[in-house]
mmCIF file of C-alpha atoms in Angstrom:
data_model
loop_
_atom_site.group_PDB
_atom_site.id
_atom_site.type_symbol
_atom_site.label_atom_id
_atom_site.label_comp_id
_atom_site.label_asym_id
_atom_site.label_seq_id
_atom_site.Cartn_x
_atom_site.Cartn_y
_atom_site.Cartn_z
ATOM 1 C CA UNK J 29 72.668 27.896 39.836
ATOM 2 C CA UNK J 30 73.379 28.315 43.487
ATOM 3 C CA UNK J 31 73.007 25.235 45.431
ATOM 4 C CA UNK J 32 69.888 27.317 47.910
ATOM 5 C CA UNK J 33 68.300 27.659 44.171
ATOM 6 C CA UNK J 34 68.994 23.672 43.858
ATOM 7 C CA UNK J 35 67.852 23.284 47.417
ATOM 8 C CA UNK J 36 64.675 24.854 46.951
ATOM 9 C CA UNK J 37 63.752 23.256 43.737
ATOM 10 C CA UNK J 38 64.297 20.053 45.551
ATOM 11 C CA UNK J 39 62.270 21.159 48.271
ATOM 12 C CA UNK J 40 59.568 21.989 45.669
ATOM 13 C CA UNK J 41 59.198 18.720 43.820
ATOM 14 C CA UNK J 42 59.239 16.837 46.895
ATOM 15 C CA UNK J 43 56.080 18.539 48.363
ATOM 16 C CA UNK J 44 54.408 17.932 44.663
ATOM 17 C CA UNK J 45 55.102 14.604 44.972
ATOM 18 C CA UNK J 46 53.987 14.200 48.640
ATOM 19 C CA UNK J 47 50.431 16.450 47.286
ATOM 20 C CA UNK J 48 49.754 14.120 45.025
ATOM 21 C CA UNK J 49 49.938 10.844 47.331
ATOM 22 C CA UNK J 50 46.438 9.388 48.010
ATOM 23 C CA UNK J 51 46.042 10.306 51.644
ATOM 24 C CA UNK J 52 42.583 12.667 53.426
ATOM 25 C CA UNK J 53 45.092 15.691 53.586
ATOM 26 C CA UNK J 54 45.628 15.593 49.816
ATOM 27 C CA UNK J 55 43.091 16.929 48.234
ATOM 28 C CA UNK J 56 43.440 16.180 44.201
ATOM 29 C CA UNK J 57 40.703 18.654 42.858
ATOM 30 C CA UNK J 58 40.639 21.668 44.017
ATOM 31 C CA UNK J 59 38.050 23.025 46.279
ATOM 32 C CA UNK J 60 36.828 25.559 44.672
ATOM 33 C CA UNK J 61 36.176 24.122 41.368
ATOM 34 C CA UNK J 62 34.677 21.436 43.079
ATOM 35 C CA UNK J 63 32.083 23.294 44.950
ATOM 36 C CA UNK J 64 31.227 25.515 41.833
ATOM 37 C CA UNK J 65 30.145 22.418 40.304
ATOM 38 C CA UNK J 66 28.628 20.413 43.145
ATOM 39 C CA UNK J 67 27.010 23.583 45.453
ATOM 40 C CA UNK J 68 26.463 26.123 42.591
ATOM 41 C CA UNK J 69 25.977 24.949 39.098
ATOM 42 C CA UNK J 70 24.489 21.616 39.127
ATOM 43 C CA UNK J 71 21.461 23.068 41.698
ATOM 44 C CA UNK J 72 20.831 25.803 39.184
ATOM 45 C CA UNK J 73 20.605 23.593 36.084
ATOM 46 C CA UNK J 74 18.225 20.831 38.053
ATOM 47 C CA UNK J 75 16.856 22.793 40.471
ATOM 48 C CA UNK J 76 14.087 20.780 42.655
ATOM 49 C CA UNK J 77 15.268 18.001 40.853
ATOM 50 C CA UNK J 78 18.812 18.417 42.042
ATOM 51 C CA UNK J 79 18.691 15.534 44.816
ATOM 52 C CA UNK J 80 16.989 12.779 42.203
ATOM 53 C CA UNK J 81 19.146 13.069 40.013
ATOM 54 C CA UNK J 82 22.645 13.080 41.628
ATOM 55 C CA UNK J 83 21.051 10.111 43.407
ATOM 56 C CA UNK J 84 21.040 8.222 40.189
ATOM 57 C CA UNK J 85 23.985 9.961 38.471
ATOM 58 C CA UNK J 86 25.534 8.019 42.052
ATOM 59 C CA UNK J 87 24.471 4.798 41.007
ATOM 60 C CA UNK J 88 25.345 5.562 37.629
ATOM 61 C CA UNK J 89 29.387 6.195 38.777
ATOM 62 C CA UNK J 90 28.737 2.938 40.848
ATOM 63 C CA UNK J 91 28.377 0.910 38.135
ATOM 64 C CA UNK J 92 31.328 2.458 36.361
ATOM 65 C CA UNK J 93 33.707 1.837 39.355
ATOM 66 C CA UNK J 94 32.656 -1.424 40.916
ATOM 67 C CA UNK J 95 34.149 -2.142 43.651
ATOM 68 C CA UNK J 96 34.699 -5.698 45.839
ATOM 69 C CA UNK J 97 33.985 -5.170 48.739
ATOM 70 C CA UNK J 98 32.305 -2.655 51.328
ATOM 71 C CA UNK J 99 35.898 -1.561 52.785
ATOM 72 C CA UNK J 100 36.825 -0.181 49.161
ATOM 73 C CA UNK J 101 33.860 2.286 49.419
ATOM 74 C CA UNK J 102 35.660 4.410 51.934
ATOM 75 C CA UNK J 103 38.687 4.470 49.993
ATOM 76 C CA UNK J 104 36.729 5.686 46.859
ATOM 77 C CA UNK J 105 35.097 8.480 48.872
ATOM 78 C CA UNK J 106 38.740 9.346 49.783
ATOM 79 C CA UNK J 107 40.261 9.077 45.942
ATOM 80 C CA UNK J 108 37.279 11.135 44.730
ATOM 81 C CA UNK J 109 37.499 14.011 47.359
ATOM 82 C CA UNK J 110 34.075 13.064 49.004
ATOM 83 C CA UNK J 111 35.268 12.938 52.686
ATOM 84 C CA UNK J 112 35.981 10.155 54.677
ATOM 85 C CA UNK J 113 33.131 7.524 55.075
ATOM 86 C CA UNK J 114 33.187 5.197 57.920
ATOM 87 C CA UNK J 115 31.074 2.381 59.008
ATOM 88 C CA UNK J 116 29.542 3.037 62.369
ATOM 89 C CA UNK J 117 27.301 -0.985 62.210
ATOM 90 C CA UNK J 118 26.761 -3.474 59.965
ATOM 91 C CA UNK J 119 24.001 -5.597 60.590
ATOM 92 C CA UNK J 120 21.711 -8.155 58.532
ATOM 93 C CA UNK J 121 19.847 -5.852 56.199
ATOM 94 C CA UNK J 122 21.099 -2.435 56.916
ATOM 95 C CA UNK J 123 24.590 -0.910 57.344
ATOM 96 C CA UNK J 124 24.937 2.692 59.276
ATOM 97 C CA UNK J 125 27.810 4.655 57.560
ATOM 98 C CA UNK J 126 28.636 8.402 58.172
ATOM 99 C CA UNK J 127 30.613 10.842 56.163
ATOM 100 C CA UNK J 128 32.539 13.455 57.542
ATOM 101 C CA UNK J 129 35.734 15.574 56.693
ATOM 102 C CA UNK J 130 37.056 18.944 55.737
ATOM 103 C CA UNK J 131 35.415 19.338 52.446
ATOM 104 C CA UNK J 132 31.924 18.082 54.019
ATOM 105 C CA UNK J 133 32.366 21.003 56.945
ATOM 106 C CA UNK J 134 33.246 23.713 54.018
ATOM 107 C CA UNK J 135 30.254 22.508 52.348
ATOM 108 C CA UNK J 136 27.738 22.622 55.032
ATOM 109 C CA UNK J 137 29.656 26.392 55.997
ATOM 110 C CA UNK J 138 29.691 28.123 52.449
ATOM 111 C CA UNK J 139 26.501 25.885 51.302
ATOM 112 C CA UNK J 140 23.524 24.942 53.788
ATOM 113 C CA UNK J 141 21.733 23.600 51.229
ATOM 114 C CA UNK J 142 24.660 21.046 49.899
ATOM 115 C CA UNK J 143 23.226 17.879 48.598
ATOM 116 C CA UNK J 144 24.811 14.598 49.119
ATOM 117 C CA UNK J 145 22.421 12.529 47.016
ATOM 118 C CA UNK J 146 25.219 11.937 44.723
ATOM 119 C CA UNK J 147 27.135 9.796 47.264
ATOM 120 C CA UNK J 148 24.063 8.324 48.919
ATOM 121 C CA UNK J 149 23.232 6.957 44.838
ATOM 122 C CA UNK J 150 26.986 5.423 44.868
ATOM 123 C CA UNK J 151 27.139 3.691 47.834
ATOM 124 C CA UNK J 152 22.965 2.112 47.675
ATOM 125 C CA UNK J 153 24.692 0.629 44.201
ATOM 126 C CA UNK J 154 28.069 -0.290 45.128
ATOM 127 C CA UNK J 155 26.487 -2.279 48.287
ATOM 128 C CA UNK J 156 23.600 -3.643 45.669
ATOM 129 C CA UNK J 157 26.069 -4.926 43.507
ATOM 130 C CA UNK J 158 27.727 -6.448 46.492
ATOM 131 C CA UNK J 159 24.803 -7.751 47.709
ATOM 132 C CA UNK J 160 22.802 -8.895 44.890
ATOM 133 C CA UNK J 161 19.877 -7.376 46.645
ATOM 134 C CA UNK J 162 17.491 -4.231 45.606
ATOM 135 C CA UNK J 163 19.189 -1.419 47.812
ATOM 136 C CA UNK J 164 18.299 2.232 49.071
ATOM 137 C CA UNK J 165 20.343 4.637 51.135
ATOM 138 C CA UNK J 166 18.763 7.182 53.119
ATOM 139 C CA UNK J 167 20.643 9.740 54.256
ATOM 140 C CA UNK J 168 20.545 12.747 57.362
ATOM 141 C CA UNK J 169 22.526 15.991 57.110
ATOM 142 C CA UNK J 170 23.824 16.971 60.515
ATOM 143 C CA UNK J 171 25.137 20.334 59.884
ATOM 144 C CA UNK J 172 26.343 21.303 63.535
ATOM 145 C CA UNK J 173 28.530 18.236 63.555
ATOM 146 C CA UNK J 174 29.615 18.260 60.257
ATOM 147 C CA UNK J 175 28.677 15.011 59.092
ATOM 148 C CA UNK J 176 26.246 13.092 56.823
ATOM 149 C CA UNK J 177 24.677 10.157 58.370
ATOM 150 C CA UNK J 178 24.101 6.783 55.768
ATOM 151 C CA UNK J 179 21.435 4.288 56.169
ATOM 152 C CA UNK J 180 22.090 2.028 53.490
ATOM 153 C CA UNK J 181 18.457 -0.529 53.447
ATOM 154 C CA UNK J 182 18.585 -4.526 51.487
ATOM 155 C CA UNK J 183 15.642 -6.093 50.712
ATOM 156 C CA UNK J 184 16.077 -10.144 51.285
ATOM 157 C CA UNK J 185 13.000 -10.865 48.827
ATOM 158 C CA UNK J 186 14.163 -8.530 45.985
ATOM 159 C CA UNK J 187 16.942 -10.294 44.197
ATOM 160 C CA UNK J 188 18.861 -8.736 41.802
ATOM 161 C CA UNK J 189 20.713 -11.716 39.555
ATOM 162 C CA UNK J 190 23.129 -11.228 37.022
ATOM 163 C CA UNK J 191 20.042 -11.713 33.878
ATOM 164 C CA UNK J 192 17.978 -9.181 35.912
ATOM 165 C CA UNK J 193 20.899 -6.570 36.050
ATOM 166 C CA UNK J 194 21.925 -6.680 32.231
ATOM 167 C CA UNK J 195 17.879 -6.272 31.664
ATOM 168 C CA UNK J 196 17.733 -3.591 34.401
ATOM 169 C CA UNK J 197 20.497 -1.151 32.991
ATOM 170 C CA UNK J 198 20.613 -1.994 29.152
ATOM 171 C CA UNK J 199 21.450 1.101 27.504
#
């Protein structure tokens, strides 16, 4: 083996390893497949019900992957190849957040109709179990800027305590 063969082999191992680092640029599912499940096969099997139930299917995967804190959201979104979700205010019962990223412009581009009910249903549940509180997120596609805006809403009356969660989601 020549030592350009070794070189390039090198070379080649080195960008796997970099590819499969955690960062935005680093997508680990590929697009494709992800957008024949997300944008083409889940619509056709729910159809008008297509935004209800990734909502819950959200909260669902929310309560599979708790997380500790609000910060850890964004870092989920990244892990799971959602886009990058950033927190534009916080305030007493309602936090603003807004998604944006490559794979939520390609979405928007190949598939006007994209749904992101699924990530709306994760983070009103991660921020309920933070919380403690009933929670709802309402979200707002904006298309021509590429981004999904997040209003995630607490209600300060309706308390969700550990008893009333295990009753909530037996199953």
């Amino acid at each position: 083996m020549s030592n350009q063969q070794t070189e390039t082999q090198q070379e080649i191992v080195e960008s796997e390893e970099i590819n499969q680092t955690d960062t935005p640029q680093a997508p680990t599912t590929p697009y494709f497949g992800y957008s024949l499940l997300r944008d083409v096969l889940i619509p056709e099997l729910l159809s008008n019900d297509t935004n209800e139930i990734s909502y819950w299917a959200g909260k669902r995967l929310a309560r599979k992957f708790p997380l500790s804190s609000i910060e850890e959201i964004s870092g989920f979104f990244v892990k799971a190849g959602w886009g990058q979700l950033t927190i534009l205010k916080t305030e007493k019962y309602n936090i603003e957040m807004e998604l944006t990223g490559e794979v939520v412009k390609r979405r928007f581009t190949e598939y006007p109709n994209s749904s992101f009910h699924l990530e709306a249903g994760f983070v009103a549940e991660q921020v309920q179990q933070l919380k403690n509180r009933l929670t709802e997120t309402y979200l707002t596609n904006k298309e021509k800027a590429d981004k999904v805006l997040f209003s995630v809403q607490w209600d300060k009356k309706d308390i969700i305590t550990p008893e009333t969660r295990t009753e909530r989601y037996k199953k």
